[in-house]
Amino acid sequence: MATYAIIMAGGVGTRFWPRSREKNPKQFLNIIGDQSLIQQTYHRILPLIPKENILFVINQIHFNPLKRQLPDIPEENILLEPIGKNTAPCIGLASLHIKRRDPNAVTIVLPSDHLIENEDLFLRVLRVGIAIAQEEDYLVTIGIQPTRPATGYGYIQLHRKIRELNGVSVYRVKTFAEKPNLATALEFLRSGDFLWNSGMFIWKVSTVLREIEEYLPELYNGLMTIEKHIGNEHYFSSVETVYRKTRSISIDYGIMEKSQRVCVIKGEFGWSDVGSWEEAYKFLPKDRHGNALVGQHVLKETQNCLIVSPDTLVATIGLQDLIIVKSQNALLICPKSKAQDVKEIVDILKKENLKEYL
Amino acid sequence: MATYAIIMAGGVGTRFWPRSREKNPKQFLNIIGDQSLIQQTYHRILPLIPKENILFVINQIHFNPLKRQLPDIPEENILLEPIGKNTAPCIGLASLHIKRRDPNAVTIVLPSDHLIENEDLFLRVLRVGIAIAQEEDYLVTIGIQPTRPATGYGYIQLHRKIRELNGVSVYRVKTFAEKPNLATALEFLRSGDFLWNSGMFIWKVSTVLREIEEYLPELYNGLMTIEKHIGNEHYFSSVETVYRKTRSISIDYGIMEKSQRVCVIKGEFGWSDVGSWEEAYKFLPKDRHGNALVGQHVLKETQNCLIVSPDTLVATIGLQDLIIVKSQNALLICPKSKAQDVKEIVDILKKENLKEYL
């Protein structure tokens, strides 16, 4: 029974604007470290999954950036989406391709743009998940032990522990909770039985396809249409037709919240979805005044700022807690506490059709 | 008796960095309005002084920018300084050239980088000054009625009124005061008999040269050396030799504070030396949130900011009272209250020899 990986890289992330652009989204940026997030994601699982078994699902406009960053990937492992329709169609599409290669395959499903601090522990968690998914038809999800009352993540409430393997605990799931407000997030944190929903999964492709058939029958029908054309000249147009019609839906909302087969592994390997410039700031090295700096700079009385400007000298006087990002033809300046609102800037640019900045 | 003007444009202003650079200082920038400050200064006095009588003193590296901005100026009216030595040598040098053309000439002396709001009233003040200087060997200076307790200007204390012409008052001067602290500036403002020292003067060239002879004899000797070479092939090298040796000294400190011939005209024409980005902000048009904006921008919750970025989109969220200037290869961000410290940024760039940003 072979193990596969699906790396979901279809996003056109807006929260790292102006560095992230439609043609060069977050997963292709080296925001933290020398490698892009997608390169890190790929290299992180290579000890576990042979490279010919790692599939990427990307938007069709990102084929060249992906080939440039990871030239080793076989082209048949790059699955193109004509438009993004969230994670359920993406996972469904990749599962078809894996099923053709091995109907009994177990696959891990990973977002392409997360940070993992302890990679050994992460691999140990994946191994446990693969073992569980091989044994039973579980939908295994990875939950992250919360370290603060985050309001930006969904939560998973633990039920009873069903297994302990190599120091890794596996639980049945009581419920999935959407992003909470701060009071609820504090309760979740105090209660001790809620984990962050990391969006990482492990299952047999046969299991997830059966669950899609049950809970998302329209998507399933579309996938069956596509399946008929895999390998023939109508494949791309069938994907396009199905994607145009299918509704945008996450695997969490579409399947995980409804299925009776869900279990969760507690991950304590240090995780971030790097969801904003503020989050990136936390992971970057800082000078003794707490400034994270990329590019040339002259700072006076400046503290706890994130300054990213590879091509332009930045001089500051008397600033605190600001995000300053100059990239190509655009400059962003906002307090770290407003980092979530960057997507609203991108919305305005879209509304005003200022394509040269998108 | 002809009237001349000396426009002093030798400065390599640093307070408008990163727009102002050594090769393109403040007086050549169109910070306020469609014309550069030197173009505005020139056109402002054309109703009063024939253009062939308007002399410019500039640093030699600024010959081309000046010719580009004011192509009508006769080349013999452009006097080049090899290095800046403040206003006394500059005025002395120009006075030599005017004296050769007309030993009895009256000249007005103007900085090239000031703003005047009421140009008619300004011309009326100049006419009164010219009349006074023609009648008597006065050193006429123009003082500005203060409107706030400014600490960035020198002050002139009035003595008795000696003349009133066309609604313009002329006074003898009790004393010159250096830039005061805030408490002293408040006293000056309340007392009602202090004016701002504008650095604009009117006098016969013969008068000012006689005063230089008396109070700055070394400079006078240097000027006499230069005078011998005006029109011959040793002129430039004599200017260079004298400028290397002469000490840097302002006409205020060198002459005005000591001379017995000083009188002052009260100017109420609306004046600014536009000494910083904060000062420029005051004169620029603003949107309904108090933002002065040059270039493309997307602003959210942003108030009372100055944003100058002709070539780069600026997006801001939640900012107040900041100066943001992107120009060429550099970006400045600081609170308006720190605008005076911009010169310290330039000092650091000089110290670190980062010439590409100077």
XYZ file of C-alpha atoms in Angstrom:
716
model
C 0.000 0.000 0.000
C 1.753 3.161 -1.214
C 1.696 6.531 0.523
C 1.057 9.719 -1.391
C 0.918 13.421 -0.600
C -1.311 16.141 -1.976
C 0.161 19.594 -1.589
C -2.614 22.142 -1.970
C -1.165 25.278 -3.510
C -4.152 26.802 -5.304
C -4.344 29.919 -3.164
C -3.849 33.418 -4.440
C -3.170 34.759 -0.942
C -3.784 38.434 -0.476
C -2.570 39.002 3.070
C 1.058 39.302 2.034
C 0.380 42.036 -0.463
C 2.340 43.850 -1.863
C 4.878 40.989 -1.904
C 2.225 38.431 -2.777
C 0.616 39.076 -6.140
C -1.844 37.008 -8.158
C 0.995 35.595 -10.230
C 3.277 35.126 -7.229
C 1.220 34.227 -4.174
C 2.329 33.543 -0.621
C 3.354 29.896 -1.110
C 5.993 30.930 -3.662
C 7.542 33.641 -1.454
C 10.501 33.161 0.836
C 8.934 35.191 3.616
C 10.639 33.152 6.331
C 13.983 31.537 5.599
C 15.827 31.011 2.356
C 13.224 28.785 0.723
C 9.676 29.557 -0.293
C 6.921 28.051 1.829
C 6.067 25.533 -0.906
C 9.707 24.472 -1.191
C 9.825 24.013 2.580
C 6.586 21.991 2.511
C 7.962 19.715 -0.214
C 11.370 19.153 1.351
C 9.823 18.581 4.775
C 7.980 15.428 3.638
C 10.656 13.982 1.369
C 11.964 11.692 4.153
C 8.507 10.128 4.250
C 7.035 10.246 0.743
C 8.929 9.410 -2.462
C 8.956 12.431 -4.747
C 7.085 10.626 -7.541
C 4.179 10.244 -5.076
C 3.911 13.928 -4.200
C 1.167 15.688 -6.149
C 0.646 19.438 -6.343
C -2.661 21.125 -7.037
C -2.120 24.673 -8.260
C -3.876 27.344 -10.225
C -2.927 27.021 -13.886
C -1.229 30.457 -13.859
C 1.325 29.135 -11.358
C 2.733 26.289 -13.430
C 5.917 28.152 -14.328
C 6.709 29.473 -10.833
C 6.268 25.950 -9.449
C 8.514 24.382 -12.110
C 11.104 27.064 -11.441
C 11.087 26.522 -7.686
C 10.821 22.715 -7.735
C 12.259 21.558 -11.067
C 12.431 17.923 -9.873
C 8.675 17.380 -9.749
C 7.398 15.087 -12.536
C 4.993 17.116 -14.698
C 2.252 14.496 -14.317
C 2.268 15.280 -10.591
C 1.244 18.880 -11.192
C -2.533 19.178 -11.307
C -3.905 22.431 -12.656
C -7.056 24.161 -11.496
C -8.645 26.678 -13.863
C -10.086 28.563 -10.867
C -9.869 28.032 -7.128
C -12.961 26.423 -5.561
C -11.568 25.901 -2.057
C -10.214 22.603 -0.709
C -12.977 20.037 -1.369
C -12.762 20.071 -5.208
C -8.951 20.325 -4.990
C -8.700 17.226 -2.787
C -11.282 15.411 -4.876
C -9.378 16.056 -8.092
C -6.033 14.921 -6.688
C -7.644 11.845 -5.125
C -8.871 10.713 -8.559
C -5.338 10.778 -9.898
C -3.922 8.913 -6.921
C -6.735 6.334 -7.061
C -5.798 5.554 -10.694
C -2.243 4.819 -9.600
C -3.182 2.845 -6.483
C -6.815 2.373 -5.401
C -5.676 1.483 -1.887
C -3.318 4.414 -1.450
C -3.137 6.414 1.756
C -2.515 10.101 1.187
C -1.545 12.972 3.371
C -3.048 16.341 2.425
C -1.059 19.460 3.211
C -1.480 23.157 2.625
C 1.580 24.506 0.833
C 2.084 27.596 2.967
C 2.430 26.596 6.600
C 5.459 26.732 8.880
C 6.514 23.771 11.021
C 9.140 24.292 13.714
C 9.970 20.730 14.762
C 10.094 18.738 11.551
C 11.072 15.441 13.211
C 8.055 15.561 15.467
C 5.915 16.531 12.493
C 7.089 13.464 10.560
C 6.398 11.274 13.575
C 2.816 12.599 13.687
C 2.413 11.912 9.964
C 3.678 8.348 10.416
C 1.134 7.736 13.159
C -1.598 9.208 10.961
C -0.603 6.988 8.043
C -0.652 3.911 10.293
C -4.135 4.786 11.612
C -5.489 5.487 8.117
C -4.078 2.225 6.809
C -5.765 0.256 9.613
C -9.201 1.818 9.441
C -11.239 4.036 7.142
C -10.689 7.114 9.262
C -10.525 10.715 8.152
C -7.501 11.667 10.201
C -6.950 15.346 10.821
C -4.063 17.018 12.605
C -4.999 19.333 15.438
C -2.520 21.739 16.962
C -2.169 22.183 20.710
C -3.162 25.894 21.135
C -0.621 28.225 22.712
C -2.782 31.362 22.810
C -6.474 32.257 22.403
C -6.226 32.680 18.641
C -9.361 33.965 16.909
C -8.045 33.357 13.416
C -8.271 29.560 13.435
C -11.048 26.977 13.544
C -11.015 24.624 16.529
C -11.558 20.880 16.956
C -13.050 19.596 20.217
C -11.570 16.323 21.411
C -13.699 13.364 22.399
C -12.087 10.239 23.879
C -8.548 9.149 23.210
C -8.498 6.071 20.987
C -4.822 5.425 20.533
C -1.339 6.391 21.705
C 1.529 5.547 19.357
C 5.155 6.639 19.776
C 4.035 9.292 22.253
C 1.456 10.675 19.811
C -2.195 10.758 20.912
C -5.160 10.077 18.646
C -8.707 11.113 19.575
C -12.195 10.827 18.220
C -13.683 14.246 17.562
C -16.681 15.749 19.357
C -17.175 18.774 17.134
C -15.607 21.281 14.795
C -15.915 24.961 15.801
C -15.634 27.906 13.414
C -13.274 30.809 14.203
C -14.351 31.970 17.693
C -14.438 35.420 19.274
C -11.841 36.171 21.927
C -14.008 35.187 24.921
C -14.823 31.826 23.336
C -11.197 31.323 22.295
C -10.151 31.916 25.930
C -12.689 29.324 27.065
C -11.405 26.855 24.470
C -7.848 27.426 25.647
C -8.748 27.004 29.337
C -10.860 23.888 28.770
C -7.835 22.028 27.388
C -9.873 19.860 25.016
C -9.787 22.069 21.927
C -7.110 21.981 19.240
C -6.514 24.325 16.329
C -7.684 22.967 12.987
C -4.496 22.883 10.906
C -6.130 21.865 7.613
C -3.783 18.864 7.313
C -5.343 15.440 6.732
C -4.451 11.786 6.267
C -6.770 9.150 4.783
C -7.205 6.515 2.128
C -8.205 8.138 -1.145
C -10.983 5.544 -1.342
C -12.287 6.757 2.032
C -12.358 10.433 1.179
C -13.930 9.797 -2.221
C -16.658 7.741 -0.541
C -17.298 10.582 1.907
C -17.442 13.086 -0.961
C -19.967 10.815 -2.666
C -22.096 10.854 0.487
C -21.836 14.510 1.606
C -21.017 16.354 -1.629
C -22.798 14.320 -4.319
C -22.734 17.078 -6.940
C -18.995 17.429 -6.609
C -18.687 13.650 -6.759
C -20.618 13.517 -10.032
C -18.333 16.183 -11.451
C -15.274 14.209 -10.337
C -16.637 11.076 -12.030
C -16.964 13.049 -15.265
C -13.369 14.207 -14.974
C -12.194 10.681 -14.123
C -13.457 9.372 -17.452
C -11.213 11.822 -19.280
C -7.993 11.398 -17.316
C -5.333 10.645 -19.890
C -7.358 11.740 -22.928
C -7.580 14.998 -24.820
C -10.802 16.109 -23.114
C -9.289 16.087 -19.662
C -8.542 19.824 -19.330
C -11.870 20.918 -20.749
C -13.738 18.505 -18.453
C -11.893 19.909 -15.432
C -12.753 23.402 -16.601
C -16.431 22.572 -17.110
C -16.756 20.851 -13.740
C -14.878 23.610 -11.886
C -17.035 26.342 -13.455
C -20.164 24.602 -12.154
C -18.992 23.298 -8.796
C -19.539 25.408 -5.728
C -16.636 26.676 -3.683
C -16.504 24.635 -0.500
C -13.886 23.608 2.031
C -13.282 19.984 2.958
C -13.841 20.995 6.608
C -17.280 22.427 6.022
C -18.253 19.920 3.333
C -17.050 16.678 4.943
C -15.174 16.895 8.242
C -17.962 18.630 10.178
C -20.462 15.972 9.059
C -18.585 12.693 8.755
C -18.700 10.011 11.450
C -15.216 8.783 10.541
C -13.149 11.699 11.843
C -10.332 11.375 14.301
C -7.627 13.853 15.236
C -3.973 13.571 16.102
C -2.614 16.084 18.560
C 0.347 17.885 16.995
C 2.803 19.711 19.238
C 5.484 20.393 16.659
C 5.201 24.192 16.527
C 2.936 25.313 13.731
C 1.790 28.489 12.045
C -0.290 29.134 8.974
C 1.668 32.414 8.635
C -1.624 34.134 7.971
C -0.448 37.733 7.964
C 2.570 39.997 8.037
C 2.110 40.216 11.809
C 2.421 36.422 12.056
C 5.481 36.440 9.777
C 7.073 39.081 12.038
C 6.934 36.621 14.958
C 9.064 34.090 13.085
C 11.683 36.432 11.673
C 14.994 37.233 13.362
C 15.025 40.675 14.987
C 17.580 43.320 15.933
C 17.981 44.402 19.559
C 15.139 46.905 19.146
C 12.761 44.183 18.028
C 12.846 45.155 14.345
C 12.658 42.422 11.698
C 14.509 43.793 8.687
C 14.873 42.764 5.055
C 16.787 45.187 2.828
C 18.900 48.272 3.477
C 17.717 50.607 6.215
C 18.612 53.538 8.467
C 16.557 53.477 11.650
C 16.299 56.098 14.380
C 14.147 55.511 17.484
C 12.372 52.662 15.714
C 11.099 49.613 17.592
C 9.235 46.369 16.946
C 8.695 47.093 13.259
C 8.694 44.703 10.310
C 10.469 46.342 7.368
C 10.696 44.404 4.102
C 12.135 46.352 1.209
C 14.701 44.475 -0.852
C 15.159 47.175 -3.513
C 14.667 50.481 -1.690
C 16.485 51.981 1.299
C 14.046 52.569 4.158
C 14.792 55.380 6.621
C 12.584 55.724 9.672
C 12.435 57.996 12.695
C 10.310 57.469 15.779
C 8.180 54.520 14.663
C 6.775 51.596 16.677
C 4.918 48.411 15.777
C 4.535 49.190 12.082
C 4.590 46.902 9.092
C 6.405 48.493 6.152
C 6.622 46.474 2.963
C 7.887 47.839 -0.333
C 7.659 45.410 -3.220
C 7.847 46.203 -6.905
C 5.462 49.076 -7.649
C 3.702 49.264 -4.290
C 4.281 50.133 -0.655
C 2.240 49.039 2.369
C 2.361 50.772 5.738
C 0.120 49.774 8.638
C 0.296 48.961 12.340
C 0.901 45.281 13.103
C -2.508 45.210 14.770
C -4.101 46.010 11.389
C -2.278 43.299 9.442
C -5.520 41.389 8.886
C -6.945 44.370 6.982
C -4.377 44.125 4.204
C -6.818 41.956 2.264
C -9.221 44.908 2.248
C -6.572 46.935 0.447
C -6.393 44.171 -2.154
C -10.209 44.185 -2.383
C -10.114 47.905 -3.155
C -7.445 47.377 -5.824
C -9.612 44.661 -7.387
C -12.729 46.814 -7.253
C -10.894 49.683 -8.916
C -9.379 47.228 -11.400
C -5.831 48.405 -10.674
C -4.384 45.221 -12.150
C -0.799 46.379 -12.197
C -0.804 46.176 -8.388
C -2.526 42.784 -8.056
C 20.496 103.779 -10.984
C 19.646 100.182 -11.975
C 18.137 97.557 -9.730
C 19.506 94.040 -9.559
C 18.655 90.830 -7.788
C 20.874 88.131 -6.343
C 19.141 84.797 -5.991
C 21.114 82.655 -3.574
C 20.740 79.032 -4.597
C 23.916 77.428 -3.306
C 22.225 75.181 -0.771
C 22.314 71.417 -0.855
C 19.274 71.143 1.442
C 18.969 67.886 3.287
C 15.616 68.269 5.015
C 13.649 67.213 1.956
C 15.490 63.948 1.611
C 14.791 61.545 -0.069
C 13.352 63.914 -2.719
C 16.174 66.380 -2.303
C 19.542 64.959 -3.248
C 22.948 66.591 -3.564
C 22.473 66.940 -7.311
C 18.854 68.002 -7.018
C 18.374 70.056 -3.858
C 15.240 71.641 -2.470
C 15.269 74.800 -4.612
C 14.966 72.706 -7.776
C 12.031 70.621 -6.518
C 8.391 71.400 -7.149
C 7.404 70.547 -3.605
C 4.569 73.093 -3.586
C 2.816 73.930 -6.841
C 3.754 73.197 -10.430
C 7.006 75.125 -10.429
C 10.175 74.555 -8.472
C 10.914 76.995 -5.665
C 13.685 78.641 -7.686
C 11.360 79.059 -10.670
C 8.780 80.639 -8.391
C 11.415 82.947 -6.865
C 12.537 84.080 -10.319
C 9.074 84.647 -11.762
C 7.933 86.437 -8.618
C 10.406 89.309 -9.102
C 10.198 89.617 -12.896
C 7.618 92.444 -12.631
C 10.257 94.435 -10.719
C 13.680 93.425 -12.025
C 14.586 92.965 -15.706
C 15.754 89.409 -16.275
C 19.209 90.481 -17.453
C 19.691 92.008 -13.968
C 18.859 88.839 -12.059
C 21.972 86.944 -10.935
C 22.034 83.417 -9.536
C 24.696 82.056 -7.240
C 24.721 78.267 -7.307
C 26.992 75.370 -6.595
C 28.823 74.417 -9.778
C 27.176 70.966 -9.823
C 23.784 72.637 -10.301
C 24.508 74.500 -13.537
C 22.589 72.044 -15.708
C 19.494 71.768 -13.503
C 19.296 75.579 -13.370
C 19.662 75.959 -17.162
C 17.007 73.299 -17.654
C 14.534 74.952 -15.304
C 15.219 78.550 -16.322
C 16.590 78.447 -19.885
C 16.097 82.211 -20.352
C 18.790 83.257 -17.896
C 21.882 84.721 -19.612
C 24.828 82.480 -18.772
C 26.891 85.401 -17.494
C 24.244 85.814 -14.776
C 24.963 82.370 -13.358
C 27.743 82.559 -10.785
C 29.253 79.260 -9.725
C 30.559 78.417 -6.281
C 33.015 75.519 -5.981
C 31.791 74.856 -2.426
C 29.155 76.482 -0.260
C 30.530 78.888 2.365
C 27.202 80.272 3.600
C 25.706 83.611 2.559
C 28.462 86.178 3.180
C 30.884 84.929 0.475
C 27.968 84.289 -1.877
C 26.646 87.837 -1.542
C 30.163 89.260 -1.756
C 30.880 87.385 -4.993
C 27.644 88.448 -6.672
C 28.103 92.032 -5.496
C 31.476 92.207 -7.300
C 29.805 91.286 -10.583
C 26.970 93.765 -10.142
C 29.397 96.530 -9.141
C 31.275 96.031 -12.431
C 28.054 96.581 -14.345
C 26.850 99.516 -12.228
C 28.799 100.754 -9.201
C 25.705 102.541 -7.904
C 23.353 99.602 -8.304
C 20.822 98.696 -5.657
C 20.298 94.964 -5.304
C 17.796 92.785 -3.618
C 19.126 89.535 -2.175
C 16.774 86.566 -2.013
C 17.029 82.962 -0.977
C 15.871 80.729 -3.812
C 13.692 78.421 -1.772
C 11.085 80.431 0.097
C 7.328 80.606 -0.384
C 5.461 83.906 -0.589
C 1.678 83.885 -0.399
C 0.788 87.477 -1.373
C 3.116 88.339 -4.222
C 1.666 91.831 -4.817
C 2.297 92.815 -1.234
C 5.753 91.260 -1.461
C 6.592 93.408 -4.506
C 5.293 96.476 -2.701
C 7.653 95.736 0.208
C 10.576 95.281 -2.219
C 9.762 98.626 -3.888
C 9.811 100.385 -0.525
C 13.113 98.684 0.319
C 14.636 99.736 -2.992
C 13.504 103.336 -2.424
C 15.035 103.379 1.080
C 18.297 101.808 -0.097
C 18.551 104.293 -2.965
C 18.118 107.233 -0.590
C 20.517 106.161 2.122
C 23.302 103.637 2.668
C 21.101 101.331 4.668
C 21.318 97.576 4.950
C 17.619 96.924 4.568
C 16.359 93.576 5.750
C 12.863 92.161 5.505
C 11.328 90.961 8.754
C 8.229 88.835 8.844
C 5.363 89.516 11.252
C 5.360 86.280 13.354
C 2.166 84.237 13.439
C 3.318 81.597 15.921
C 6.168 81.098 18.443
C 8.487 79.525 15.884
C 11.779 78.199 17.256
C 13.274 77.525 13.845
C 13.870 81.147 12.821
C 16.117 83.961 13.957
C 14.344 87.118 15.208
C 14.888 90.839 14.688
C 13.904 93.254 17.461
C 12.418 96.521 16.232
C 13.652 99.880 17.413
C 11.829 103.053 16.322
C 9.851 103.400 13.134
C 11.693 105.615 10.682
C 9.398 105.589 7.670
C 5.977 104.569 6.413
C 5.590 104.269 2.621
C 2.527 102.884 0.801
C 1.327 101.287 4.042
C 4.717 99.606 4.581
C 6.598 100.355 7.820
C 10.379 100.691 8.106
C 12.189 100.474 11.448
C 15.668 100.784 12.817
C 16.813 97.560 14.461
C 17.571 97.115 18.144
C 19.080 93.630 17.941
C 19.243 90.324 16.103
C 18.347 87.195 18.129
C 19.408 83.669 17.282
C 16.812 80.867 17.113
C 15.084 80.979 20.537
C 13.679 78.231 22.725
C 9.905 77.968 22.965
C 9.552 80.102 26.128
C 11.610 82.892 24.566
C 9.745 82.560 21.275
C 6.456 82.978 23.170
C 7.840 86.119 24.836
C 8.964 87.468 21.467
C 5.523 86.824 20.017
C 3.708 88.494 22.933
C 5.992 91.530 23.035
C 4.978 92.450 19.491
C 8.318 94.051 18.612
C 10.086 91.005 17.175
C 9.988 89.928 13.552
C 11.256 86.728 11.921
C 14.523 87.157 10.080
C 13.650 86.148 6.497
C 17.167 86.318 5.098
C 16.028 88.755 2.376
C 17.961 91.994 1.969
C 18.070 95.196 -0.074
C 21.067 97.532 -0.342
C 23.490 99.247 -2.641
C 26.264 96.855 -3.626
C 28.703 99.593 -2.686
C 27.215 99.669 0.821
C 27.402 95.948 1.447
C 30.933 95.720 0.046
C 32.000 98.529 2.366
C 30.470 96.684 5.322
C 32.230 93.465 4.286
C 35.475 95.424 4.159
C 34.879 96.643 7.709
C 33.511 93.508 9.433
C 34.895 90.661 7.291
C 38.239 91.992 6.074
C 39.641 88.576 5.128
C 36.671 87.856 2.933
C 37.001 91.335 1.458
C 40.624 90.694 0.532
C 39.607 87.450 -1.137
C 36.894 89.237 -3.079
C 39.385 91.853 -4.273
C 41.592 89.042 -5.601
C 38.661 87.564 -7.466
C 37.628 90.976 -8.800
C 40.982 91.369 -10.570
C 40.296 88.194 -12.562
C 36.683 88.771 -13.550
C 36.595 88.300 -17.306
C 39.978 86.619 -17.621
C 41.051 82.969 -17.729
C 42.119 82.926 -14.064
C 38.656 83.797 -12.780
C 37.437 80.271 -11.866
C 40.689 79.247 -10.231
C 40.771 82.475 -8.215
C 37.208 81.849 -6.988
C 38.210 78.319 -6.069
C 41.333 79.426 -4.199
C 39.485 82.127 -2.262
C 36.532 79.844 -1.434
C 38.837 77.078 -0.160
C 40.423 79.545 2.261
C 37.442 81.643 3.306
C 35.525 80.664 6.387
C 31.887 79.719 6.189
C 29.874 82.609 7.583
C 26.378 83.992 7.180
C 25.744 87.602 6.247
C 23.544 87.850 9.367
C 26.279 86.800 11.747
C 29.100 88.457 9.836
C 27.520 91.844 9.069
C 23.897 92.385 10.079
C 24.386 91.733 13.793
C 27.268 94.217 13.911
C 26.500 96.948 11.418
C 25.089 100.349 12.437
C 23.302 100.749 9.096
C 20.605 98.135 9.492
C 16.922 98.834 9.112
C 14.035 96.417 8.691
C 10.821 96.463 6.714
C 7.869 94.679 8.202
C 6.556 92.123 5.724
C 3.059 90.758 6.130
C 2.792 88.959 2.820
C 2.626 85.383 4.123
C 6.022 83.758 4.132
C 7.630 80.403 4.761
C 11.137 79.122 4.313
C 9.565 75.658 3.782
C 12.188 74.275 6.106
C 10.898 70.723 6.422
C 8.377 68.200 5.131
C 6.137 69.219 8.039
C 6.203 72.834 6.812
C 5.532 71.727 3.227
C 2.518 69.731 4.467
C 0.964 72.959 5.747
C 1.003 74.511 2.282
C -0.219 71.521 0.273
C -3.866 70.877 -0.612
C -5.431 68.138 1.525
C -8.235 65.606 1.244
C -11.125 65.650 3.717
C -9.104 63.537 6.158
C -6.282 66.057 6.176
C -3.947 64.011 3.976
C -1.683 65.767 1.488
C -1.134 63.317 -1.344
C 1.191 63.122 -4.330
C 1.000 59.915 -6.376
C -1.354 56.940 -6.402
C -2.652 55.731 -3.061
C -5.193 53.556 -1.254
C -5.865 54.864 2.237
C -7.859 53.266 5.062
C -8.337 55.071 8.392
C -5.496 57.424 7.544
C -5.454 61.023 8.708
C -3.261 64.121 8.528
C -0.468 62.387 6.673
C 1.838 63.691 3.965
C 2.365 61.016 1.318
C 4.652 61.803 -1.600
C 5.327 58.885 -3.919
C 5.106 59.700 -7.608
C 6.246 56.272 -8.845
C 4.944 53.783 -6.275
C 1.413 53.066 -5.050
C 1.151 53.718 -1.313
C -1.415 51.736 0.690
C -1.923 52.640 4.330
C -4.169 51.447 7.141
C -4.663 53.185 10.467
C -1.985 55.872 10.260
C -1.956 59.421 11.644
C 0.392 62.384 11.311
C 3.082 60.556 9.373
C 5.369 61.776 6.630
C 5.848 59.118 3.936
C 8.117 60.025 1.039
C 9.261 57.553 -1.592
C 11.694 58.984 -4.098
C 13.969 57.070 -6.430
C 15.833 54.422 -4.425
C 14.796 55.521 -0.938
C 11.803 55.754 1.363
C 11.358 57.982 4.420
C 8.760 57.368 7.119
C 8.536 59.502 10.254
C 6.003 61.386 12.341
C 5.503 65.010 11.289
C 6.835 66.029 14.700
C 10.190 64.445 13.784
C 10.542 66.147 10.403
C 13.502 68.190 11.647
C 15.454 64.980 12.272
C 15.503 64.018 8.602
C 18.857 65.779 8.304
C 20.245 63.298 10.839
C 19.295 60.477 8.476
C 21.272 62.265 5.768
C 24.181 62.675 8.196
C 24.187 58.908 8.774
C 24.131 58.248 5.021
C 27.093 60.618 4.614
C 28.991 59.032 7.477
C 28.449 55.574 6.011
C 29.330 56.920 2.579
C 26.129 55.570 1.012
C 26.485 57.939 -1.934
C 23.755 56.369 -4.033
C 21.213 57.740 -1.570
C 22.664 61.262 -1.244
